[in-house]
Amino acid sequence: MKLKGTTWLLIILAAILGSWVYFYEIRGEQQQTISATNQQQIFNFTEIEINKIIIQKPTQTLEFERTGNNEQPWQMKQPQNVPASDASIAFLLDLIAKGKSDRSFTVAQSQLGQYGLNNPVAHIIIELKNQTKQEIFLGKPSLNEESIYAYIPTSESKTDVNVLLVSKNWQYAVDRELSEWQQNPVNN
């Protein structure tokens, strides 16, 4: 059986395309699964334990406090004393309680500027119901622009700090206009 040249060319192209699909889809999916299993939980508490959130940005400080009211669970205390947007707060709470770090590495305190952490984009202070406080500093985006650098201060080491790579969603959660943090009035 003799095949024409174009038939052989199509067979070769199909084999190349099939190989590419195999390596890109099957092998790539396995790599994504491996990297997903390496993620570490950032904080060890639940949303319910959070009582107050303070977001300090270079130009503005926002403060939110849990009200205990199921209809309006969060109140903005600073810069204005108004009901807080349920959606904006829920997005931030989810990141705080369930957020994971892709990677972490240790750097000298003097090197924080390389990661945008000496003048952070945001400093988030979380006060829990048991009066303990947790903090996270958000820096600049990573080289691939898919994550941002962050660090959580600890009392352990004054010279070295543990820098985390966290989801870019952290930046989206805090980079909002003031009106996005406020609950929109319901029209009757």
PDB file of C-alpha atoms in Angstrom:
ATOM      1  CA  MET A   1       0.000   0.000   0.000  1.00  0.00           C
ATOM      2  CA  LYS A   2       1.460   3.260  -1.105  1.00  0.00           C
ATOM      3  CA  LEU A   3       0.514   6.578   0.545  1.00  0.00           C
ATOM      4  CA  LYS A   4       0.840  10.006  -0.975  1.00  0.00           C
ATOM      5  CA  GLY A   5       3.192  12.615   0.476  1.00  0.00           C
ATOM      6  CA  THR A   6       0.373  14.759   1.839  1.00  0.00           C
ATOM      7  CA  THR A   7      -1.074  11.763   3.681  1.00  0.00           C
ATOM      8  CA  TRP A   8       2.287  11.106   5.376  1.00  0.00           C
ATOM      9  CA  LEU A   9       2.514  14.780   6.275  1.00  0.00           C
ATOM     10  CA  LEU A  10      -0.937  14.678   7.879  1.00  0.00           C
ATOM     11  CA  ILE A  11      -0.029  11.534   9.856  1.00  0.00           C
ATOM     12  CA  ILE A  12       3.159  13.172  11.154  1.00  0.00           C
ATOM     13  CA  LEU A  13       1.304  16.373  12.083  1.00  0.00           C
ATOM     14  CA  ALA A  14      -1.358  14.341  13.921  1.00  0.00           C
ATOM     15  CA  ALA A  15       1.356  12.490  15.874  1.00  0.00           C
ATOM     16  CA  ILE A  16       3.081  15.770  16.801  1.00  0.00           C
ATOM     17  CA  LEU A  17      -0.196  17.365  17.832  1.00  0.00           C
ATOM     18  CA  GLY A  18      -1.161  14.303  19.882  1.00  0.00           C
ATOM     19  CA  SER A  19       2.204  14.368  21.657  1.00  0.00           C
ATOM     20  CA  TRP A  20       1.855  18.068  22.401  1.00  0.00           C
ATOM     21  CA  VAL A  21      -1.643  17.573  23.845  1.00  0.00           C
ATOM     22  CA  TYR A  22      -0.385  14.699  26.004  1.00  0.00           C
ATOM     23  CA  PHE A  23       2.546  16.601  27.472  1.00  0.00           C
ATOM     24  CA  TYR A  24       0.745  19.905  27.825  1.00  0.00           C
ATOM     25  CA  GLU A  25      -2.565  18.654  29.229  1.00  0.00           C
ATOM     26  CA  ILE A  26      -1.746  15.411  31.051  1.00  0.00           C
ATOM     27  CA  ARG A  27       1.718  16.231  32.373  1.00  0.00           C
ATOM     28  CA  GLY A  28       0.805  19.860  33.076  1.00  0.00           C
ATOM     29  CA  GLU A  29      -2.212  18.786  35.113  1.00  0.00           C
ATOM     30  CA  GLN A  30      -0.003  16.505  37.211  1.00  0.00           C
ATOM     31  CA  GLN A  31       2.393  19.419  37.899  1.00  0.00           C
ATOM     32  CA  GLN A  32      -0.509  21.672  38.954  1.00  0.00           C
ATOM     33  CA  THR A  33      -1.690  18.996  41.371  1.00  0.00           C
ATOM     34  CA  ILE A  34       1.782  18.729  42.886  1.00  0.00           C
ATOM     35  CA  SER A  35       2.097  22.491  43.346  1.00  0.00           C
ATOM     36  CA  ALA A  36      -1.395  22.737  44.842  1.00  0.00           C
ATOM     37  CA  THR A  37      -0.503  20.177  47.500  1.00  0.00           C
ATOM     38  CA  ASN A  38       2.551  22.229  48.534  1.00  0.00           C
ATOM     39  CA  GLN A  39       0.469  25.244  49.558  1.00  0.00           C
ATOM     40  CA  GLN A  40       0.457  26.205  53.236  1.00  0.00           C
ATOM     41  CA  GLN A  41      -2.341  27.801  55.228  1.00  0.00           C
ATOM     42  CA  ILE A  42      -1.424  31.419  56.087  1.00  0.00           C
ATOM     43  CA  PHE A  43      -3.417  31.813  59.317  1.00  0.00           C
ATOM     44  CA  ASN A  44      -4.794  29.222  61.729  1.00  0.00           C
ATOM     45  CA  PHE A  45      -8.196  30.603  62.663  1.00  0.00           C
ATOM     46  CA  THR A  46     -11.692  30.777  61.182  1.00  0.00           C
ATOM     47  CA  GLU A  47     -13.783  33.688  59.914  1.00  0.00           C
ATOM     48  CA  ILE A  48     -16.019  33.481  62.979  1.00  0.00           C
ATOM     49  CA  GLU A  49     -13.059  34.199  65.285  1.00  0.00           C
ATOM     50  CA  ILE A  50     -12.311  37.529  63.567  1.00  0.00           C
ATOM     51  CA  ASN A  51     -13.657  40.548  65.462  1.00  0.00           C
ATOM     52  CA  LYS A  52     -11.911  43.521  63.841  1.00  0.00           C
ATOM     53  CA  ILE A  53      -9.913  44.248  60.676  1.00  0.00           C
ATOM     54  CA  ILE A  54      -7.719  47.297  60.134  1.00  0.00           C
ATOM     55  CA  ILE A  55      -6.284  47.956  56.666  1.00  0.00           C
ATOM     56  CA  GLN A  56      -3.491  50.518  56.622  1.00  0.00           C
ATOM     57  CA  LYS A  57      -2.595  51.753  53.144  1.00  0.00           C
ATOM     58  CA  PRO A  58      -0.160  54.581  52.325  1.00  0.00           C
ATOM     59  CA  THR A  59      -3.002  57.056  51.751  1.00  0.00           C
ATOM     60  CA  GLN A  60      -5.813  55.673  53.907  1.00  0.00           C
ATOM     61  CA  THR A  61      -6.694  53.600  56.978  1.00  0.00           C
ATOM     62  CA  LEU A  62      -9.856  51.508  57.023  1.00  0.00           C
ATOM     63  CA  GLU A  63     -11.267  49.888  60.147  1.00  0.00           C
ATOM     64  CA  PHE A  64     -14.061  47.323  60.269  1.00  0.00           C
ATOM     65  CA  GLU A  65     -15.685  45.759  63.311  1.00  0.00           C
ATOM     66  CA  ARG A  66     -18.060  42.827  63.699  1.00  0.00           C
ATOM     67  CA  THR A  67     -21.459  43.993  64.962  1.00  0.00           C
ATOM     68  CA  GLY A  68     -23.082  40.753  66.088  1.00  0.00           C
ATOM     69  CA  ASN A  69     -26.123  41.668  63.974  1.00  0.00           C
ATOM     70  CA  ASN A  70     -26.935  39.005  61.357  1.00  0.00           C
ATOM     71  CA  GLU A  71     -28.549  41.513  58.985  1.00  0.00           C
ATOM     72  CA  GLN A  72     -25.512  43.822  58.997  1.00  0.00           C
ATOM     73  CA  PRO A  73     -22.586  41.788  60.378  1.00  0.00           C
ATOM     74  CA  TRP A  74     -19.806  44.355  59.768  1.00  0.00           C
ATOM     75  CA  GLN A  75     -19.561  48.082  60.432  1.00  0.00           C
ATOM     76  CA  MET A  76     -16.955  50.414  58.964  1.00  0.00           C
ATOM     77  CA  LYS A  77     -15.545  52.493  61.838  1.00  0.00           C
ATOM     78  CA  GLN A  78     -12.906  54.479  59.992  1.00  0.00           C
ATOM     79  CA  PRO A  79     -12.767  56.714  57.930  1.00  0.00           C
ATOM     80  CA  GLN A  80     -16.573  56.810  58.208  1.00  0.00           C
ATOM     81  CA  ASN A  81     -18.947  55.122  60.625  1.00  0.00           C
ATOM     82  CA  VAL A  82     -21.241  53.369  58.108  1.00  0.00           C
ATOM     83  CA  PRO A  83     -22.369  49.777  57.402  1.00  0.00           C
ATOM     84  CA  ALA A  84     -19.694  47.813  55.532  1.00  0.00           C
ATOM     85  CA  SER A  85     -20.243  46.079  52.193  1.00  0.00           C
ATOM     86  CA  ASP A  86     -21.028  42.416  52.781  1.00  0.00           C
ATOM     87  CA  ALA A  87     -19.360  41.330  49.529  1.00  0.00           C
ATOM     88  CA  SER A  88     -16.090  43.226  50.057  1.00  0.00           C
ATOM     89  CA  ILE A  89     -15.761  42.055  53.657  1.00  0.00           C
ATOM     90  CA  ALA A  90     -16.685  38.451  52.771  1.00  0.00           C
ATOM     91  CA  PHE A  91     -13.991  38.368  50.068  1.00  0.00           C
ATOM     92  CA  LEU A  92     -11.342  39.652  52.492  1.00  0.00           C
ATOM     93  CA  LEU A  93     -12.475  37.352  55.324  1.00  0.00           C
ATOM     94  CA  ASP A  94     -12.285  34.341  53.031  1.00  0.00           C
ATOM     95  CA  LEU A  95      -8.707  35.215  52.076  1.00  0.00           C
ATOM     96  CA  ILE A  96      -7.698  35.747  55.691  1.00  0.00           C
ATOM     97  CA  ALA A  97      -9.272  32.550  57.012  1.00  0.00           C
ATOM     98  CA  LYS A  98      -8.638  30.229  54.058  1.00  0.00           C
ATOM     99  CA  GLY A  99      -5.786  31.879  52.162  1.00  0.00           C
ATOM    100  CA  LYS A 100      -2.763  29.792  51.292  1.00  0.00           C
ATOM    101  CA  SER A 101       0.818  30.603  50.457  1.00  0.00           C
ATOM    102  CA  ASP A 102       2.344  29.158  47.277  1.00  0.00           C
ATOM    103  CA  ARG A 103       5.912  29.358  48.565  1.00  0.00           C
ATOM    104  CA  SER A 104       7.921  30.872  51.357  1.00  0.00           C
ATOM    105  CA  PHE A 105      11.566  31.777  51.776  1.00  0.00           C
ATOM    106  CA  THR A 106      13.718  33.520  54.364  1.00  0.00           C
ATOM    107  CA  VAL A 107      15.475  36.835  53.709  1.00  0.00           C
ATOM    108  CA  ALA A 108      17.378  39.323  55.827  1.00  0.00           C
ATOM    109  CA  GLN A 109      15.295  42.159  57.256  1.00  0.00           C
ATOM    110  CA  SER A 110      17.435  44.574  55.229  1.00  0.00           C
ATOM    111  CA  GLN A 111      16.270  42.942  51.956  1.00  0.00           C
ATOM    112  CA  LEU A 112      12.535  43.565  52.459  1.00  0.00           C
ATOM    113  CA  GLY A 113      12.716  46.517  50.049  1.00  0.00           C
ATOM    114  CA  GLN A 114      13.377  44.146  47.132  1.00  0.00           C
ATOM    115  CA  TYR A 115       9.917  42.678  47.681  1.00  0.00           C
ATOM    116  CA  GLY A 116       8.085  45.952  48.316  1.00  0.00           C
ATOM    117  CA  LEU A 117       7.726  45.120  52.000  1.00  0.00           C
ATOM    118  CA  ASN A 118       9.622  48.049  53.523  1.00  0.00           C
ATOM    119  CA  ASN A 119       6.839  50.367  52.258  1.00  0.00           C
ATOM    120  CA  PRO A 120       3.999  47.848  51.895  1.00  0.00           C
ATOM    121  CA  VAL A 121       0.983  48.274  49.643  1.00  0.00           C
ATOM    122  CA  ALA A 122      -1.138  47.368  52.670  1.00  0.00           C
ATOM    123  CA  HIS A 123      -0.725  46.348  56.296  1.00  0.00           C
ATOM    124  CA  ILE A 124      -3.656  44.288  57.551  1.00  0.00           C
ATOM    125  CA  ILE A 125      -4.190  43.911  61.293  1.00  0.00           C
ATOM    126  CA  ILE A 126      -6.642  41.212  62.348  1.00  0.00           C
ATOM    127  CA  GLU A 127      -8.000  41.240  65.894  1.00  0.00           C
ATOM    128  CA  LEU A 128      -9.594  38.023  67.075  1.00  0.00           C
ATOM    129  CA  LYS A 129     -12.379  37.608  69.632  1.00  0.00           C
ATOM    130  CA  ASN A 130      -9.809  36.392  72.176  1.00  0.00           C
ATOM    131  CA  GLN A 131      -8.055  39.814  71.834  1.00  0.00           C
ATOM    132  CA  THR A 132      -4.979  38.394  70.052  1.00  0.00           C
ATOM    133  CA  LYS A 133      -3.757  40.173  66.945  1.00  0.00           C
ATOM    134  CA  GLN A 134      -2.339  38.863  63.690  1.00  0.00           C
ATOM    135  CA  GLU A 135      -0.743  40.950  60.953  1.00  0.00           C
ATOM    136  CA  ILE A 136       0.182  40.569  57.320  1.00  0.00           C
ATOM    137  CA  PHE A 137       2.114  43.016  55.158  1.00  0.00           C
ATOM    138  CA  LEU A 138       1.473  42.989  51.396  1.00  0.00           C
ATOM    139  CA  GLY A 139       4.274  43.970  49.023  1.00  0.00           C
ATOM    140  CA  LYS A 140       4.770  44.195  45.300  1.00  0.00           C
ATOM    141  CA  PRO A 141       3.836  41.576  42.663  1.00  0.00           C
ATOM    142  CA  SER A 142       6.181  38.678  41.959  1.00  0.00           C
ATOM    143  CA  LEU A 143       8.104  38.464  38.695  1.00  0.00           C
ATOM    144  CA  ASN A 144       5.365  36.453  36.975  1.00  0.00           C
ATOM    145  CA  GLU A 145       2.680  38.938  38.175  1.00  0.00           C
ATOM    146  CA  GLU A 146       0.517  36.026  39.419  1.00  0.00           C
ATOM    147  CA  SER A 147       1.345  36.388  43.113  1.00  0.00           C
ATOM    148  CA  ILE A 148       2.406  39.106  45.513  1.00  0.00           C
ATOM    149  CA  TYR A 149       5.022  39.096  48.246  1.00  0.00           C
ATOM    150  CA  ALA A 150       3.818  39.186  51.835  1.00  0.00           C
ATOM    151  CA  TYR A 151       5.132  38.616  55.292  1.00  0.00           C
ATOM    152  CA  ILE A 152       3.745  37.963  58.724  1.00  0.00           C
ATOM    153  CA  PRO A 153       5.842  39.455  61.522  1.00  0.00           C
ATOM    154  CA  THR A 154       6.871  37.074  64.281  1.00  0.00           C
ATOM    155  CA  SER A 155       8.687  37.604  67.542  1.00  0.00           C
ATOM    156  CA  GLU A 156      11.153  34.819  66.758  1.00  0.00           C
ATOM    157  CA  SER A 157      13.814  36.531  64.642  1.00  0.00           C
ATOM    158  CA  LYS A 158      14.726  40.190  64.369  1.00  0.00           C
ATOM    159  CA  THR A 159      17.273  39.715  61.559  1.00  0.00           C
ATOM    160  CA  ASP A 160      15.553  37.271  59.194  1.00  0.00           C
ATOM    161  CA  VAL A 161      11.947  37.267  58.018  1.00  0.00           C
ATOM    162  CA  ASN A 162       9.878  34.656  56.238  1.00  0.00           C
ATOM    163  CA  VAL A 163       8.540  36.077  52.946  1.00  0.00           C
ATOM    164  CA  LEU A 164       5.454  34.414  51.464  1.00  0.00           C
ATOM    165  CA  LEU A 165       4.086  34.326  47.937  1.00  0.00           C
ATOM    166  CA  VAL A 166       0.320  34.778  48.187  1.00  0.00           C
ATOM    167  CA  SER A 167      -2.496  35.053  45.670  1.00  0.00           C
ATOM    168  CA  LYS A 168      -2.916  38.332  43.813  1.00  0.00           C
ATOM    169  CA  ASN A 169      -6.460  38.276  45.212  1.00  0.00           C
ATOM    170  CA  TRP A 170      -5.021  39.838  48.382  1.00  0.00           C
ATOM    171  CA  GLN A 171      -4.183  42.938  46.370  1.00  0.00           C
ATOM    172  CA  TYR A 172      -7.626  42.952  44.743  1.00  0.00           C
ATOM    173  CA  ALA A 173      -9.219  42.636  48.191  1.00  0.00           C
ATOM    174  CA  VAL A 174      -7.570  45.777  49.604  1.00  0.00           C
ATOM    175  CA  ASP A 175      -7.233  47.971  46.489  1.00  0.00           C
ATOM    176  CA  ARG A 176     -10.787  49.277  46.479  1.00  0.00           C
ATOM    177  CA  GLU A 177     -12.407  52.666  46.383  1.00  0.00           C
ATOM    178  CA  LEU A 178     -13.969  53.801  49.650  1.00  0.00           C
ATOM    179  CA  SER A 179     -17.459  53.441  48.127  1.00  0.00           C
ATOM    180  CA  GLU A 180     -16.792  49.731  47.461  1.00  0.00           C
ATOM    181  CA  TRP A 181     -16.267  49.175  51.197  1.00  0.00           C
ATOM    182  CA  GLN A 182     -19.602  50.790  52.072  1.00  0.00           C
ATOM    183  CA  GLN A 183     -22.931  48.984  51.983  1.00  0.00           C
ATOM    184  CA  ASN A 184     -25.171  50.321  49.221  1.00  0.00           C
ATOM    185  CA  PRO A 185     -28.554  51.478  50.526  1.00  0.00           C
ATOM    186  CA  VAL A 186     -31.496  49.309  49.487  1.00  0.00           C
ATOM    187  CA  ASN A 187     -34.110  51.127  47.424  1.00  0.00           C
ATOM    188  CA  ASN A 188     -37.687  50.478  48.521  1.00  0.00           C
TER     189      ASN A 188
END
